[in-house]
Coordinates of C-alpha atoms in Angstrom, one line a residue:
M2 CA 40.8 69.9 187.1
P3 CA 43.8 69.1 189.2
K4 CA 43.4 66.1 191.2
N5 CA 43.8 67.6 194.8
E6 CA 41.7 70.2 193.9
F7 CA 38.4 67.9 192.8
Q8 CA 39.4 65.5 195.9
Q9 CA 38.4 68.7 197.8
R10 CA 35.4 68.9 196.5
I11 CA 34.5 65.4 196.7
T12 CA 35.2 66.2 200.7
K13 CA 33.2 69.3 201.1
L14 CA 30.2 67.8 199.3
I15 CA 30.3 64.9 201.8
A16 CA 30.5 67.0 204.6
I17 CA 27.5 68.6 203.7
L18 CA 25.1 65.8 202.8
A19 CA 26.5 64.1 206.1
V20 CA 25.1 67.2 208.1
S21 CA 21.9 67.3 206.5
I22 CA 21.3 63.6 206.8
L23 CA 21.8 64.4 211.0
V24 CA 19.8 67.5 210.5
L25 CA 17.1 65.6 209.0
G26 CA 17.6 62.5 211.4
I27 CA 17.5 65.0 214.6
R28 CA 14.1 66.2 213.0
L29 CA 12.9 63.4 212.6
V30 CA 13.1 62.1 216.2
D31 CA 11.5 65.6 217.1
V32 CA 8.8 64.8 215.1
Q33 CA 8.3 61.1 215.4
A34 CA 9.4 60.9 219.2
I35 CA 9.9 64.5 221.1
N36 CA 6.7 66.4 219.5
S37 CA 4.7 63.7 217.9
G38 CA 1.5 64.3 220.0
D39 CA 1.8 68.2 219.7
Y40 CA 2.1 67.6 215.8
S41 CA -0.4 65.5 215.8
A42 CA -2.6 67.5 217.7
R43 CA -2.1 70.8 215.0
A44 CA -3.1 68.3 212.2
E45 CA -6.5 67.2 213.7
N46 CA -7.1 70.7 215.0
E47 CA -6.9 71.5 211.4
L48 CA -9.1 68.7 210.4
Y49 CA -12.0 68.6 212.6
R50 CA -14.5 71.1 213.8
T51 CA -16.4 71.5 216.9
S52 CA -20.0 72.4 216.6
T53 CA -23.4 72.5 219.4
L54 CA -25.4 69.8 219.8
L55 CA -28.8 70.9 220.7
A56 CA -31.2 69.8 223.2
P57 CA -35.0 69.2 223.1
R58 CA -37.0 71.1 224.7
G59 CA -39.4 69.2 227.8
E60 CA -42.9 68.7 227.2
I61 CA -45.8 70.4 228.8
T62 CA -48.7 68.1 229.5
D63 CA -52.1 68.2 231.1
I64 CA -52.3 65.8 234.3
N65 CA -52.9 62.3 231.9
G66 CA -49.4 63.1 230.3
I67 CA -51.3 64.3 227.5
A68 CA -49.1 66.8 225.4
F69 CA -49.8 70.3 225.2
A70 CA -46.6 71.5 224.0
R71 CA -43.4 69.6 222.8
S72 CA -40.3 69.5 220.8
V73 CA -40.2 67.9 217.4
S74 CA -36.9 67.4 215.1
R75 CA -36.3 69.8 212.7
I76 CA -33.5 70.5 210.1
N77 CA -32.3 74.3 209.4
I78 CA -31.0 73.9 205.4
V79 CA -27.8 76.0 205.2
V80 CA -26.1 76.9 201.6
D81 CA -22.3 77.6 201.0
Q82 CA -22.9 80.0 198.3
K83 CA -19.4 79.7 196.5
M84 CA -19.9 76.2 195.8
I85 CA -23.6 76.7 193.8
A86 CA -22.3 76.3 190.2
N87 CA -26.0 76.7 188.6
P88 CA -28.2 78.7 191.3
E89 CA -31.2 78.4 188.4
A90 CA -31.5 74.9 188.1
T91 CA -30.9 74.1 191.8
A92 CA -33.2 77.0 193.3
A93 CA -36.1 75.4 190.4
I94 CA -35.5 71.5 192.2
A95 CA -35.4 72.9 195.7
A96 CA -38.5 75.4 196.0
P97 CA -41.3 73.3 195.6
I98 CA -39.9 70.5 198.1
L99 CA -39.3 74.0 200.5
N100 CA -42.5 75.5 200.0
M101 CA -40.5 78.3 198.7
S102 CA -40.7 80.7 195.6
Q103 CA -38.0 80.2 193.2
S104 CA -36.7 83.8 193.4
D105 CA -36.7 83.6 197.3
V106 CA -34.5 80.5 197.2
L107 CA -32.5 82.2 194.4
S108 CA -31.8 85.0 196.5
R109 CA -30.6 82.6 199.2
I110 CA -28.1 80.3 197.5
V111 CA -26.5 83.3 195.3
G112 CA -23.7 85.3 196.7
E113 CA -20.2 84.7 198.4
K114 CA -21.3 84.0 201.7
R115 CA -19.6 80.4 203.0
W116 CA -23.0 79.6 205.4
Y117 CA -26.1 80.8 204.8
L118 CA -29.4 79.8 205.7
V119 CA -32.0 78.7 203.4
A120 CA -34.8 77.1 204.9
R121 CA -35.8 77.0 208.8
N122 CA -37.1 74.3 210.6
A123 CA -37.6 71.8 207.6
T124 CA -38.6 68.2 208.3
P125 CA -36.1 65.5 208.0
A126 CA -39.0 64.3 205.1
Q127 CA -38.4 67.3 203.2
W128 CA -34.5 67.2 203.6
N129 CA -34.5 63.6 202.1
A130 CA -36.8 64.6 199.5
L131 CA -34.3 67.5 198.4
K132 CA -31.8 64.8 198.1
D133 CA -33.5 62.4 196.1
A134 CA -34.2 65.1 193.7
F135 CA -30.9 66.3 193.1
A136 CA -29.5 62.5 193.1
N137 CA -32.3 61.6 190.9
Y138 CA -32.1 65.0 188.4
N139 CA -30.9 64.5 185.2
D140 CA -29.8 67.6 182.4
G141 CA -27.4 65.1 180.7
L142 CA -24.6 67.1 183.0
S143 CA -22.3 64.2 184.5
K144 CA -22.4 63.3 187.6
Q145 CA -19.1 65.1 188.5
E146 CA -20.4 68.4 186.7
F147 CA -23.8 67.9 188.6
N148 CA -22.0 67.5 192.1
K149 CA -20.3 70.7 191.7
R150 CA -23.7 72.2 191.6
I151 CA -25.3 70.3 194.8
V152 CA -22.4 70.0 197.2
G153 CA -23.4 73.3 199.0
F154 CA -26.4 72.4 200.8
F155 CA -26.0 70.8 204.4
P156 CA -28.2 69.9 207.1
E157 CA -28.1 71.4 211.0
R158 CA -30.0 69.8 213.5
N159 CA -32.5 72.0 215.1
Y160 CA -36.0 71.3 217.1
S161 CA -39.0 73.2 216.8
R162 CA -42.1 73.7 219.0
E163 CA -45.3 71.9 218.3
Y164 CA -48.7 72.6 220.0
P165 CA -50.7 69.5 219.2
A166 CA -53.8 71.1 220.9
G167 CA -53.8 74.2 219.1
S168 CA -55.8 77.0 221.0
I169 CA -56.6 75.0 224.1
V170 CA -55.0 76.7 227.0
A171 CA -52.9 78.6 224.8
S172 CA -53.0 81.2 227.4
L173 CA -51.6 79.6 229.8
I174 CA -48.9 77.2 227.8
G175 CA -47.7 80.4 225.6
F176 CA -45.2 79.8 223.3
T177 CA -41.5 80.0 222.5
N178 CA -39.6 82.9 220.3
Q179 CA -37.5 81.9 217.0
A180 CA -34.3 81.1 219.5
G181 CA -36.0 78.2 220.9
D182 CA -36.4 80.2 224.8
G183 CA -40.2 80.8 226.2
A184 CA -41.8 83.7 225.4
A185 CA -45.2 83.8 227.6
G186 CA -47.2 81.6 229.3
I187 CA -45.8 78.5 231.2
E188 CA -43.3 78.2 228.4
S189 CA -41.7 81.7 230.1
A190 CA -42.6 81.2 233.5
M191 CA -40.5 78.0 233.3
N192 CA -38.1 78.3 230.9
S193 CA -35.3 77.1 232.9
T194 CA -37.0 73.9 233.9
L195 CA -38.1 73.0 230.3
K196 CA -34.7 74.6 228.6
G197 CA -32.0 71.4 227.9
Q198 CA -28.3 71.7 228.0
D199 CA -26.9 71.7 224.7
G200 CA -24.0 69.6 223.9
K201 CA -21.3 69.4 221.7
Y202 CA -19.6 67.1 219.0
V203 CA -16.4 67.2 216.8
Y204 CA -16.0 66.3 213.0
A205 CA -14.0 66.0 210.4
S206 CA -14.3 69.3 207.9
G207 CA -14.0 68.4 204.1
I208 CA -14.7 71.0 201.8
W209 CA -16.8 73.5 204.5
A210 CA -18.7 70.6 205.1
E211 CA -19.0 67.7 207.2
I212 CA -17.5 64.5 206.2
P213 CA -20.2 62.0 207.1
G214 CA -19.3 59.2 209.4
T215 CA -16.8 61.0 211.5
Q216 CA -19.3 63.3 214.2
Q217 CA -18.0 62.1 217.5
Q218 CA -19.8 63.3 220.6
I219 CA -17.5 64.8 223.1
V220 CA -20.5 66.7 225.2
Q221 CA -23.6 64.9 225.7
A222 CA -27.0 66.8 225.1
K223 CA -29.5 66.7 228.1
A224 CA -33.2 67.3 227.5
G225 CA -35.1 69.9 229.4
N226 CA -37.3 68.5 232.1
S227 CA -41.2 67.9 231.0
I228 CA -43.8 69.6 233.1
R229 CA -47.1 67.9 233.6
L230 CA -49.9 70.4 234.4
T231 CA -52.7 70.1 236.9
I232 CA -55.2 70.9 233.9
D233 CA -57.5 68.0 232.3
R234 CA -57.6 68.1 228.6
D235 CA -61.0 66.9 228.5
I236 CA -62.4 69.6 231.2
Q237 CA -60.3 72.5 229.6
Y238 CA -62.1 71.5 226.1
V239 CA -65.4 71.8 227.5
A240 CA -64.9 75.5 229.5
E241 CA -62.8 76.8 226.5
N242 CA -66.1 76.2 224.3
A243 CA -68.3 77.3 226.9
I244 CA -67.0 80.7 227.6
A245 CA -66.2 81.0 223.6
R246 CA -70.0 80.9 223.0
A247 CA -70.7 83.2 225.8
V248 CA -68.5 86.1 225.2
K249 CA -69.3 85.6 221.6
S250 CA -73.3 85.6 222.0
S251 CA -72.4 89.0 224.2
M252 CA -70.3 90.4 222.4
A253 CA -68.1 91.0 225.2
K254 CA -64.2 91.6 224.8
S255 CA -63.3 88.9 227.0
G256 CA -64.2 86.0 229.2
T257 CA -62.4 83.5 231.5
V258 CA -63.5 80.0 233.2
I259 CA -61.5 78.5 236.1
V260 CA -62.0 75.3 237.8
M261 CA -60.0 74.3 240.9
D262 CA -59.9 71.9 243.8
P263 CA -60.7 74.0 246.9
K264 CA -58.4 71.2 249.0
T265 CA -55.3 71.0 246.6
G266 CA -55.5 74.3 244.9
Q267 CA -54.8 72.8 241.8
I268 CA -56.4 74.1 238.5
L269 CA -58.6 71.9 236.4
A270 CA -59.3 74.1 234.1
H271 CA -57.9 77.6 232.6
A272 CA -60.2 78.9 230.1
T273 CA -60.3 82.2 228.4
A274 CA -61.6 83.6 225.0
P275 CA -60.2 85.0 222.9
T276 CA -57.8 83.0 222.3
F277 CA -54.8 81.8 219.7
D278 CA -52.9 79.3 218.4
P279 CA -49.5 79.4 219.5
N280 CA -48.2 77.0 216.3
K281 CA -48.9 80.4 214.1
P282 CA -46.9 83.6 214.1
V283 CA -48.4 85.7 217.1
K284 CA -47.0 88.9 218.1
L285 CA -46.2 89.3 222.1
S286 CA -48.2 92.3 222.4
D287 CA -51.4 90.8 221.7
V288 CA -51.0 87.8 224.3
H289 CA -51.8 88.1 227.8
N290 CA -53.4 85.8 230.4
A291 CA -56.4 87.7 231.3
S292 CA -57.4 85.4 234.7
V293 CA -54.1 86.9 236.6
E294 CA -52.7 90.2 234.4
E295 CA -55.8 91.9 234.3
V296 CA -58.1 93.1 237.1
Y297 CA -61.7 94.4 238.1
E298 CA -63.8 95.5 240.8
P299 CA -65.5 91.8 241.6
G300 CA -69.0 93.6 242.3
S301 CA -71.7 91.4 244.2
T302 CA -69.5 88.3 244.6
G303 CA -67.3 90.1 247.1
K304 CA -70.0 90.4 249.5
V305 CA -69.3 86.9 250.6
M306 CA -66.3 88.6 252.2
T307 CA -68.1 91.1 253.7
L308 CA -70.7 88.6 255.0
A309 CA -68.2 86.0 256.1
A310 CA -66.1 88.7 258.6
A311 CA -69.4 90.0 260.1
I312 CA -70.4 86.2 260.7
E313 CA -66.8 85.6 262.0
E314 CA -66.8 88.4 264.2
N315 CA -70.2 87.5 265.6
Q316 CA -72.0 90.5 264.4
V317 CA -74.6 89.2 262.5
T318 CA -75.7 85.5 261.9
P319 CA -77.6 84.3 259.1
T320 CA -81.3 85.2 260.6
T321 CA -80.3 88.6 261.7
V322 CA -83.0 90.6 260.2
F323 CA -82.1 94.1 258.6
T324 CA -84.4 96.9 257.2
V325 CA -83.3 97.3 253.4
P326 CA -84.1 100.2 251.3
Y327 CA -84.0 100.5 247.6
K328 CA -81.6 103.7 248.4
L329 CA -79.4 104.1 251.7
R330 CA -78.3 107.7 251.9
T331 CA -74.7 107.8 253.9
K332 CA -73.2 111.1 255.2
Y333 CA -71.2 111.4 251.7
K334 CA -73.1 109.3 249.0
V335 CA -76.6 107.8 248.3
F336 CA -76.3 103.9 247.5
Q337 CA -78.8 101.9 245.7
D338 CA -80.0 98.4 244.6
H339 CA -79.4 97.5 240.9
E340 CA -83.5 97.3 240.8
S341 CA -86.0 99.1 242.6
H342 CA -87.8 97.8 245.0
P343 CA -90.0 98.9 248.3
T344 CA -88.5 98.5 251.6
Q345 CA -87.5 94.9 252.5
H346 CA -87.2 93.3 256.1
L347 CA -84.6 90.5 254.7
T348 CA -82.5 88.3 256.6
T349 CA -78.4 88.3 256.0
A350 CA -79.1 85.3 254.0
G351 CA -81.7 87.2 252.1
I352 CA -79.6 89.7 251.6
L353 CA -77.1 87.7 249.8
A354 CA -79.7 85.8 247.8
V355 CA -81.3 89.0 246.3
S356 CA -77.5 90.8 245.8
S357 CA -78.8 93.9 248.2
N358 CA -76.1 96.8 248.1
T359 CA -78.0 98.4 251.0
G360 CA -78.7 95.6 253.0
T361 CA -74.5 94.8 252.6
I362 CA -73.5 98.4 253.1
Q363 CA -75.8 98.0 256.4
I364 CA -73.6 94.5 257.6
G365 CA -69.9 96.4 256.3
A366 CA -70.9 99.4 258.8
K367 CA -70.7 96.4 262.2
L368 CA -67.1 96.0 261.2
S369 CA -64.4 98.5 261.6
D370 CA -62.5 100.0 259.1
Q371 CA -59.2 97.9 259.8
K372 CA -61.3 94.9 260.6
L373 CA -63.1 95.3 256.9
Y374 CA -59.6 95.7 255.3
D375 CA -57.5 93.0 257.5
Y376 CA -60.3 90.6 256.1
L377 CA -60.2 91.1 252.3
R378 CA -56.4 90.9 253.1
A379 CA -56.8 87.8 254.4
F380 CA -58.8 86.3 251.9
G381 CA -55.9 87.4 249.1
V382 CA -57.1 91.0 248.1
G383 CA -53.9 93.1 246.9
S384 CA -51.3 89.5 247.5
S385 CA -50.8 87.8 244.5
T386 CA -51.9 84.0 244.4
N387 CA -48.4 82.9 243.8
S388 CA -49.5 80.9 240.9
G389 CA -46.1 81.3 239.3
L390 CA -48.3 82.8 236.1
P391 CA -45.9 85.2 234.1
G392 CA -47.6 88.8 234.6
E393 CA -49.9 88.3 237.7
S394 CA -50.9 91.0 239.1
A395 CA -51.8 91.6 243.0
G396 CA -55.1 93.5 242.2
L397 CA -55.5 96.9 244.5
I398 CA -56.8 97.5 247.9
N399 CA -55.8 100.8 249.8
A400 CA -55.3 101.0 253.5
P401 CA -58.0 102.5 255.5
K402 CA -55.8 105.7 256.1
D403 CA -56.2 106.4 252.4
W404 CA -59.9 106.0 252.3
S405 CA -62.6 108.5 251.3
G406 CA -66.0 108.9 253.0
T407 CA -67.4 106.3 250.3
T408 CA -64.9 103.7 250.3
K409 CA -66.1 101.3 252.7
P410 CA -69.6 101.6 251.6
A411 CA -68.5 100.4 248.5
M412 CA -65.8 97.9 249.4
S413 CA -68.6 96.6 251.4
F414 CA -70.4 95.2 248.4
G415 CA -67.2 94.4 245.9
Q416 CA -66.1 98.1 244.6
A417 CA -63.4 100.2 245.1
Y418 CA -60.9 97.6 245.3
S419 CA -59.7 95.2 242.4
V420 CA -59.3 91.2 242.1
T421 CA -57.8 89.2 239.1
A422 CA -60.1 86.2 238.2
M423 CA -57.5 83.7 239.8
Q424 CA -57.9 85.5 243.0
A425 CA -61.5 85.8 243.2
T426 CA -61.7 81.9 242.5
S427 CA -59.2 81.6 245.2
I428 CA -62.1 83.3 247.4
F429 CA -64.5 80.9 247.1
A430 CA -62.6 78.0 247.6
T431 CA -61.7 79.3 250.9
I432 CA -65.7 79.2 251.9
A433 CA -65.6 75.8 250.0
N434 CA -62.7 74.7 251.8
D435 CA -64.0 75.0 255.5
G436 CA -62.3 78.6 255.4
V437 CA -58.8 77.9 254.9
R438 CA -56.8 79.3 251.9
V439 CA -54.9 77.3 250.0
E440 CA -53.2 79.2 247.0
P441 CA -53.8 78.0 243.5
T442 CA -51.7 76.3 241.0
V443 CA -50.8 74.9 237.8
I444 CA -48.4 72.5 238.3
A445 CA -48.4 68.9 239.6
G446 CA -44.7 67.9 238.8
T447 CA -42.1 67.7 236.6
L448 CA -40.2 65.0 234.9
D449 CA -36.7 64.4 233.9
S450 CA -35.3 63.3 230.9
Q451 CA -35.4 59.7 232.1
G452 CA -38.8 59.8 232.9
H453 CA -38.8 60.1 236.5
Y454 CA -41.5 62.2 238.3
T455 CA -41.4 64.4 241.3
P456 CA -44.3 65.8 242.2
A457 CA -44.4 69.4 243.2
K458 CA -44.4 70.3 246.7
A459 CA -48.2 71.0 248.4
R460 CA -49.1 74.6 248.7
K461 CA -49.1 76.7 251.2
S462 CA -52.3 77.3 253.3
S463 CA -53.9 79.5 255.9
R464 CA -56.9 79.6 258.2
V465 CA -59.0 82.8 257.1
V466 CA -62.6 82.4 258.8
S467 CA -63.7 79.1 261.1
A468 CA -65.1 76.0 259.6
E469 CA -68.4 77.1 261.5
T470 CA -68.6 80.5 259.4
A471 CA -67.3 78.4 256.2
Q472 CA -70.6 76.0 256.5
K473 CA -73.1 78.8 257.4
M474 CA -72.0 80.9 254.4
R475 CA -72.5 77.9 252.1
L476 CA -75.6 77.1 253.2
M477 CA -76.5 80.9 252.4
M478 CA -75.3 80.6 249.1
E479 CA -76.8 78.0 247.9
S480 CA -80.0 80.4 248.1
V481 CA -78.6 82.2 245.4
V482 CA -79.2 79.5 242.9
S483 CA -82.9 78.8 243.9
A484 CA -85.8 80.4 242.4
N485 CA -86.0 83.2 244.8
G486 CA -82.1 84.5 244.5
T487 CA -80.1 86.1 241.3
A488 CA -79.0 82.7 239.6
P489 CA -81.7 79.9 239.1
S490 CA -79.9 79.1 236.1
A491 CA -76.9 77.8 238.0
A492 CA -78.8 74.7 239.5
I493 CA -78.0 71.6 238.5
P494 CA -80.5 68.6 239.2
G495 CA -79.9 66.4 241.8
Y496 CA -76.7 68.5 243.1
R497 CA -76.8 70.9 246.1
I498 CA -75.0 74.1 244.6
A499 CA -73.8 76.9 246.2
G500 CA -72.7 80.2 244.4
K501 CA -72.9 84.1 244.0
T502 CA -73.4 86.4 241.0
G503 CA -71.3 89.7 240.4
T504 CA -72.4 92.7 238.5
A505 CA -70.0 95.0 238.5
Q506 CA -68.8 98.5 236.8
R507 CA -65.9 98.3 235.1
V508 CA -63.2 100.7 235.5
V509 CA -61.6 102.1 232.0
N510 CA -59.0 104.8 232.1
G511 CA -60.2 105.9 235.6
R512 CA -63.9 106.1 234.5
Y513 CA -66.7 103.8 234.8
S514 CA -67.7 102.0 231.6
G515 CA -69.4 98.9 231.0
Y516 CA -69.9 96.1 233.3
T517 CA -68.0 93.0 234.5
A518 CA -70.6 89.9 234.7
S519 CA -69.5 87.3 236.9
F520 CA -70.9 83.8 238.5
I521 CA -68.7 81.8 241.3
G522 CA -69.9 78.7 242.7
F523 CA -69.1 75.3 244.3
A524 CA -70.3 71.7 244.4
P525 CA -71.8 69.5 245.9
A526 CA -72.7 72.4 248.4
D527 CA -72.6 69.8 251.5
N528 CA -68.5 68.4 250.7
P529 CA -67.3 71.0 248.1
R530 CA -65.4 69.4 245.3
Y531 CA -64.6 71.7 242.7
V532 CA -65.2 75.3 243.0
I533 CA -65.6 77.0 239.0
S534 CA -65.7 80.6 238.4
V535 CA -67.2 82.7 235.1
T536 CA -65.6 86.1 234.3
I537 CA -66.6 88.0 231.5
Q538 CA -65.8 91.4 230.6
A539 CA -67.1 94.3 229.1
P540 CA -70.7 92.7 227.6
Q541 CA -73.0 94.7 225.6
G542 CA -77.1 94.8 226.6
M543 CA -77.5 92.2 228.8
H544 CA -74.9 92.2 231.0
W545 CA -76.7 90.5 234.8
G546 CA -73.6 87.9 236.0
G547 CA -76.4 85.3 236.6
V548 CA -78.2 85.5 233.1
L549 CA -74.8 85.5 231.3
G550 CA -72.3 83.5 233.7
G551 CA -74.5 81.1 235.4
P552 CA -75.0 78.7 232.2
V553 CA -71.8 78.4 231.4
F554 CA -70.9 77.5 235.3
K555 CA -74.1 74.8 235.1
E556 CA -72.3 73.4 231.3
V557 CA -68.8 73.3 232.8
M558 CA -70.0 71.9 236.4
S559 CA -72.2 69.4 235.1
Y560 CA -69.3 68.2 233.1
V561 CA -67.1 67.8 235.8
L562 CA -69.2 65.8 238.4
E563 CA -70.4 63.4 235.7
A564 CA -65.9 63.0 234.6
K565 CA -65.2 62.9 237.9
H566 CA -67.7 60.2 239.0
I567 CA -69.3 62.8 241.5
P568 CA -72.4 61.2 242.9
P569 CA -75.7 63.3 243.2
S570 CA -76.1 65.2 246.5
N571 CA -78.1 62.8 248.9
T572 CA -78.8 65.1 252.3
K573 CA -81.7 67.8 252.6
V574 CA -81.1 71.2 253.4
T575 CA -83.3 73.4 255.3
P576 CA -83.4 76.7 253.9
I577 CA -82.8 79.7 255.9
P578 CA -85.6 82.2 255.8
L579 CA -84.5 84.9 253.8
N580 CA -87.0 88.0 255.1
A581 CA -88.6 88.7 258.2
A582 CA -91.8 86.8 257.0
Q583 CA -90.4 83.6 256.4
L584 CA -88.5 83.6 259.7
A585 CA -92.1 84.1 261.6
A586 CA -93.4 81.7 259.7
A587 CA -90.5 79.0 260.7
A588 CA -90.1 79.8 264.5
P589 CA -91.5 77.3 267.0
K590 CA -95.2 77.8 267.7
E591 CA -96.0 77.8 271.4
K592 CA -98.7 75.5 272.5
K593 CA -101.6 76.4 273.4
Q594 CA -102.4 75.7 277.3

């Protein structure tokens, strides 16, 4: 090759090399200086992944902080199916630890999916046992070969809902769905309070798995607020057992017991039967809260409103005498008492004591249609109690313009309108609280994730009747639990007890079928501290409210008075005459001249 041509080639090669070095230098400056942050971010984005940091749900506790519902740590065990090299051996190891069949595990780990759920809500102990079993298993394979088979299992943090009290107060507490949201009861009604705020974390991603030690929290998870109920677990337990036995022995459809503080509206017990265990699978369609969802005609417990209205309007006094026949013919219908009797001359107090329908109709007739309606509404009939419980019914009552000729007489003794057990309890609490109605509640307050307690706001109240009228009603209601009344079975030795029985026909598919038996009372009658309602739906055979509800009331109230250290009554009562003969005997005698 000529010398000149060789020199030209060398010169060209040097020029190309110089340009290449220059370009490489410029690129290096771009990567390391000008756009270093951008390229670093790209590399980081390829290496790191973002995932949800689940927040625990708040607790639901009784008034003393004993948990009814709580979140416990669990692990969702997932698998990358493509990483499972020996599925049969893996399934054999995992199945007994996860309490699953080998075939079920096998069906979940075989396939082409990079993420598949093997076990939901496994305990941390199960996950650790699974890791240990894999680590200690030896079938002759080298460790490297064995790891290929199990590397596809990964834990994902989760929480499950636990109900330590089981079926106790279940209809009130409710339960959560699989997604962790409230599906029924308090869990549903206060879901936004209980539900926490999930956080976020980043992690370095290896071969379809988190690299241990690389997790970094970027948004902190915030636990949900806890709810403290007004419920007292011990009183609840007694009430649950008492109503369960009564429902079983009477072969009834259902029953409820509610214990209320009439001054604050706080519910100390809310028992239903039958109930369910929220720790076990349950269909939402099979769950309901009878105390606020189920409406019924109250029957004779409704008579207290008619009598209170008539006394408040100065139409009668406790000793006003009425001629009370067994049957009473009105313009549109003949009404009768529940048991045949000769014509009696009963006082207003006597009419209440023996629960006379025909006597109460006469008292109701002294009020205008609008006046009777207004008082029933003022006591809460036809309005939600605002208890905050889901599915609460307002009951049903028609305005006077929609009444028929038989509506008013029937309303006077507690039929032709409907209430819930919560409303009925509130009505008696109004009488116990000197005529002031206080909205019932089951919420005492809330606690944030730091444990700071915020009490619930005081419940709304309204005056329905005067304190004087309420006191007269309480005195008359004491005669109901006397030997001459309809519920001597509710009497508690040493305490003054006031109450009223109810035995009403049930409306089923638009027709009367079966009965609702009830007793609602309070103690001590001279200074009421607690109101207890007992409602039993569709008992078979014996269906009188005093016979079925009275003993349940006595059992639960006896426990409440003892548990709350309420001393026996130390005041004496002069009974109100129940009939004309007693009234005459009680009248002061004229002195002989």
